[in-house]
Short mmCIF file of N, CA and C in Angstrom, two decimals:
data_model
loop_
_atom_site.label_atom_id
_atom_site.label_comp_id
_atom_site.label_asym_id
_atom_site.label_seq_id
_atom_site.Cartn_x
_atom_site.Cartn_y
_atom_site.Cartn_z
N UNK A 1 36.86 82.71 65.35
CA UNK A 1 35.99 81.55 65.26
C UNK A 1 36.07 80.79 66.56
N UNK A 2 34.80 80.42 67.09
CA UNK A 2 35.12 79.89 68.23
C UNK A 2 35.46 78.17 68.22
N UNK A 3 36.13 77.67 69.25
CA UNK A 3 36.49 76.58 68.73
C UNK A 3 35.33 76.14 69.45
N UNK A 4 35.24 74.61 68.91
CA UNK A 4 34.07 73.74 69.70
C UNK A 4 32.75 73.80 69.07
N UNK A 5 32.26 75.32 68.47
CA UNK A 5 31.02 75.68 67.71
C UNK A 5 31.14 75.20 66.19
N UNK A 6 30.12 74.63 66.10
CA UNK A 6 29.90 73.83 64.73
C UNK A 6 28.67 74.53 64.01
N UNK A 7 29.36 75.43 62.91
CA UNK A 7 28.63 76.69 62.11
C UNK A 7 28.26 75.44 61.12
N UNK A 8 27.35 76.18 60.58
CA UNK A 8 26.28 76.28 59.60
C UNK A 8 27.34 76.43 58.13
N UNK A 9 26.81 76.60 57.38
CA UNK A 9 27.36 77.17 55.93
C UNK A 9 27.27 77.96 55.91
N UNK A 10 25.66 79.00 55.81
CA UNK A 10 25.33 80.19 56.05
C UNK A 10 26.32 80.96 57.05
N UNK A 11 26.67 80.41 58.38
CA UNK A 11 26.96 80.94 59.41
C UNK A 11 28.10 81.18 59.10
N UNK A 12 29.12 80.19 58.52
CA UNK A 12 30.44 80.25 58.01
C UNK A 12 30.63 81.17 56.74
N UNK A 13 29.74 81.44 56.04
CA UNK A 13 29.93 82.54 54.39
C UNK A 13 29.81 83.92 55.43
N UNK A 14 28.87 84.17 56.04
CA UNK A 14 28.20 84.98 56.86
C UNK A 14 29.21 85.96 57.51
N UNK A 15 30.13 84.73 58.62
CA UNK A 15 31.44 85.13 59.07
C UNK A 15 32.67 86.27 57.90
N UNK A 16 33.00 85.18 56.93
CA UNK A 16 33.86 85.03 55.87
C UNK A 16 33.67 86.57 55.32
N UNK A 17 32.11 87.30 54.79
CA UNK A 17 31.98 88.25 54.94
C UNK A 17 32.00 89.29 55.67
N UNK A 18 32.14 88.89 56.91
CA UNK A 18 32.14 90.43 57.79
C UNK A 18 33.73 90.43 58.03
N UNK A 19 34.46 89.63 58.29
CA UNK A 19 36.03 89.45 57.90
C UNK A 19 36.26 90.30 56.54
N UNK A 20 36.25 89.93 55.30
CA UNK A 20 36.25 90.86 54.55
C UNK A 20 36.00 92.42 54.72
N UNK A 21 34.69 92.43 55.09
CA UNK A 21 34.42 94.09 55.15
C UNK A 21 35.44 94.67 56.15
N UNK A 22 35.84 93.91 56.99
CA UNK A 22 37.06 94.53 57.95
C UNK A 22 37.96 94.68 57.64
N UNK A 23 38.46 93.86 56.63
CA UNK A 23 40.34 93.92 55.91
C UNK A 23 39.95 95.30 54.78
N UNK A 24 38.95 94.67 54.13
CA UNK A 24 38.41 96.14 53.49
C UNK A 24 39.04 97.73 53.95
N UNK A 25 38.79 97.33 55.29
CA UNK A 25 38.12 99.06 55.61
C UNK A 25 39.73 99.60 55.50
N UNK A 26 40.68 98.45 55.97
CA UNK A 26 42.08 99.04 55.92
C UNK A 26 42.45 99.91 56.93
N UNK A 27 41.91 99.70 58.23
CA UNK A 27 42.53 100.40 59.30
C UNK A 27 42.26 99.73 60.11
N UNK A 28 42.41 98.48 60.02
CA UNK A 28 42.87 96.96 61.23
C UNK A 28 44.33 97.34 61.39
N UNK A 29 44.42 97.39 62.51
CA UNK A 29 46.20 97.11 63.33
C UNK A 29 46.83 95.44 62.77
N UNK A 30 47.70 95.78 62.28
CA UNK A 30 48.12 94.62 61.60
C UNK A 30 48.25 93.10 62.69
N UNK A 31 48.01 93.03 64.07
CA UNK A 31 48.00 91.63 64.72
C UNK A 31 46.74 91.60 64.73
N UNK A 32 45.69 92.45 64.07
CA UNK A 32 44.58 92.41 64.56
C UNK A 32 44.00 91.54 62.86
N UNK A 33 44.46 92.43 61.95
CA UNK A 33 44.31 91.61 60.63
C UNK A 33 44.59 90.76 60.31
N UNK A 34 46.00 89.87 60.69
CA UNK A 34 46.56 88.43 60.96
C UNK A 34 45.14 87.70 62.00
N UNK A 35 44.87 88.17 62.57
CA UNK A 35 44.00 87.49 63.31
C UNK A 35 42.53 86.88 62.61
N UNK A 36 42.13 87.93 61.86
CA UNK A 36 41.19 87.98 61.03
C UNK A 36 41.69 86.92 60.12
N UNK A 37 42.72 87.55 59.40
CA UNK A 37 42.99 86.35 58.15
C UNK A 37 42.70 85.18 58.52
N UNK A 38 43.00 84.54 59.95
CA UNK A 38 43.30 83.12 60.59
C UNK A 38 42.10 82.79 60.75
N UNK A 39 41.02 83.16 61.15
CA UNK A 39 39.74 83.05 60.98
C UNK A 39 38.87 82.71 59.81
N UNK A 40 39.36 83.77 58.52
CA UNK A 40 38.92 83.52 57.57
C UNK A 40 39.30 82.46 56.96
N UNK A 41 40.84 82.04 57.27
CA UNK A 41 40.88 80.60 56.43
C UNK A 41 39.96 79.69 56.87
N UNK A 42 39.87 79.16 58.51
CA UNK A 42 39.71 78.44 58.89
C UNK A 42 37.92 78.20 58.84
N UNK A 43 37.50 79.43 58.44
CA UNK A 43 35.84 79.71 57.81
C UNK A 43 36.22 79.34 56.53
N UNK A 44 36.87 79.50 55.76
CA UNK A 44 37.14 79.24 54.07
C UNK A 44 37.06 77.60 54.19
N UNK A 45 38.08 76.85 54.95
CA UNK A 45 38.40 75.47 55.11
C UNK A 45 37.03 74.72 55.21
N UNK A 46 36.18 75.39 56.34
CA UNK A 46 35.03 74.77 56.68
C UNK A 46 33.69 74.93 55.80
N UNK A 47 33.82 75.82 54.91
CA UNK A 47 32.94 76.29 53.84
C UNK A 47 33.55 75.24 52.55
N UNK A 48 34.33 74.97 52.27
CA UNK A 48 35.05 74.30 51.12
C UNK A 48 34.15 72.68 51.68
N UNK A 49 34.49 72.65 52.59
CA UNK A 49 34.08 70.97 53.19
C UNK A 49 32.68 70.78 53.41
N UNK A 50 32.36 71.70 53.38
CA UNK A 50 30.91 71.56 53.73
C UNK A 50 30.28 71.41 52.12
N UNK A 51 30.89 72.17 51.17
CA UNK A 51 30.60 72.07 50.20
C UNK A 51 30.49 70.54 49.33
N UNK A 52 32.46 70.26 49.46
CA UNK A 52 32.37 69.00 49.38
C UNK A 52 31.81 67.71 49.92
N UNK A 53 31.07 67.74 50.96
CA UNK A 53 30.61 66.95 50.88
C UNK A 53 28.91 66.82 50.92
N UNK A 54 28.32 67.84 50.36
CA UNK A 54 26.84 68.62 49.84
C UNK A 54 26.94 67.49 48.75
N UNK A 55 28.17 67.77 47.69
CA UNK A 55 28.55 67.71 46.43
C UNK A 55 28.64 66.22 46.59
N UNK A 56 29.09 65.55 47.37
CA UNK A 56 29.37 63.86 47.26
C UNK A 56 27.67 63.21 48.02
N UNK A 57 27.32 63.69 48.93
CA UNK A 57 25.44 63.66 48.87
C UNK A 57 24.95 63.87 47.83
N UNK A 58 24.83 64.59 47.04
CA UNK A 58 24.09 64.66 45.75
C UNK A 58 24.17 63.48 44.85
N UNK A 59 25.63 63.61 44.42
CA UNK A 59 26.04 62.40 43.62
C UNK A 59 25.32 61.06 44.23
N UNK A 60 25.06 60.84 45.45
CA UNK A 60 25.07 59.26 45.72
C UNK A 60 23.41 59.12 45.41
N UNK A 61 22.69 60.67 46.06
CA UNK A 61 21.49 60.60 45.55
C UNK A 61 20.87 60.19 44.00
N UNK A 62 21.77 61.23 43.41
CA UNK A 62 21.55 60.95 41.72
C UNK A 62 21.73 59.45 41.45
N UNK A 63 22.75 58.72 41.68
CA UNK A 63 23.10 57.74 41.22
C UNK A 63 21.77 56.82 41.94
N UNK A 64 20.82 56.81 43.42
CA UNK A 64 20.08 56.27 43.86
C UNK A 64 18.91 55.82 42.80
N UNK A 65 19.03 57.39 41.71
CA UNK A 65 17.39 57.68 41.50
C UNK A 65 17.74 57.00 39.81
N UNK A 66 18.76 56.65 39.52
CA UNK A 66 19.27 56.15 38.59
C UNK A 66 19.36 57.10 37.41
N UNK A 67 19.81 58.42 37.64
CA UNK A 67 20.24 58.82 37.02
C UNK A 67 22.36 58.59 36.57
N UNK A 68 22.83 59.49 35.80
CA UNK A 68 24.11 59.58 35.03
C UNK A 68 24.73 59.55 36.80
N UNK A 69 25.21 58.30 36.74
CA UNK A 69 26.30 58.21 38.20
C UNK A 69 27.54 58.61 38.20
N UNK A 70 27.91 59.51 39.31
CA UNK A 70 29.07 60.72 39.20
C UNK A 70 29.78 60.00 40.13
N UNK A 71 31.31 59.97 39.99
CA UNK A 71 31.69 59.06 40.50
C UNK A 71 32.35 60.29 42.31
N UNK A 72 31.80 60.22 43.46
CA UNK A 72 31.87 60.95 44.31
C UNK A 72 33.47 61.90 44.77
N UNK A 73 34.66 60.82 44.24
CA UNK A 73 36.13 60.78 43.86
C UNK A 73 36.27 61.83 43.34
N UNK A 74 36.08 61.88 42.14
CA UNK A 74 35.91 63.15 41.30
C UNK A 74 35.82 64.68 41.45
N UNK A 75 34.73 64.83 42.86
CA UNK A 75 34.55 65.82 43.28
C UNK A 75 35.56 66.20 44.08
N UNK A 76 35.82 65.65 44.65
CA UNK A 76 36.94 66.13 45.66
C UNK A 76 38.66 66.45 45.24
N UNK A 77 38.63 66.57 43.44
CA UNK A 77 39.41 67.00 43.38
C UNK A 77 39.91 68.35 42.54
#
């Protein structure tokens, strides 16, 4: 993952998958699969957050339009 570049969601699941298909294949050199893993968290981390806070936008929307107000707290745990 490069540092400094600010992925997408898409871009980050996108990643997350081709990491997979590589640990998959099972003939990564093991500093090479540690490497991968470190990537994939750090795509996992940024996919989780991106999520959460999709999830705390929604809520504030809902609660705008006066619908059942979700308390944004909630989500994040």
């Amino acid at each position: 993952m490069e540092k400094n570049k600010e992925y997408s969601f898409e871009e980050a699941m996108e990643g997350l998958e081709k990491i997979v298909e590589k640990l998959e294949e099972g003939d990564v050199p093991l500093e090479e699969a540690i490497d991968y893993y470190k990537k994939g968290v750090e795509l996992s981390k940024l996919c989780h957050e991106k999520l959460q806070s999709a999830e705390k936008q929604l809520a504030v929307m809902m609660t705008e339009d006066g619908e059942t107000p979700i308390d944004p707290e909630e989500l994040s745990e």
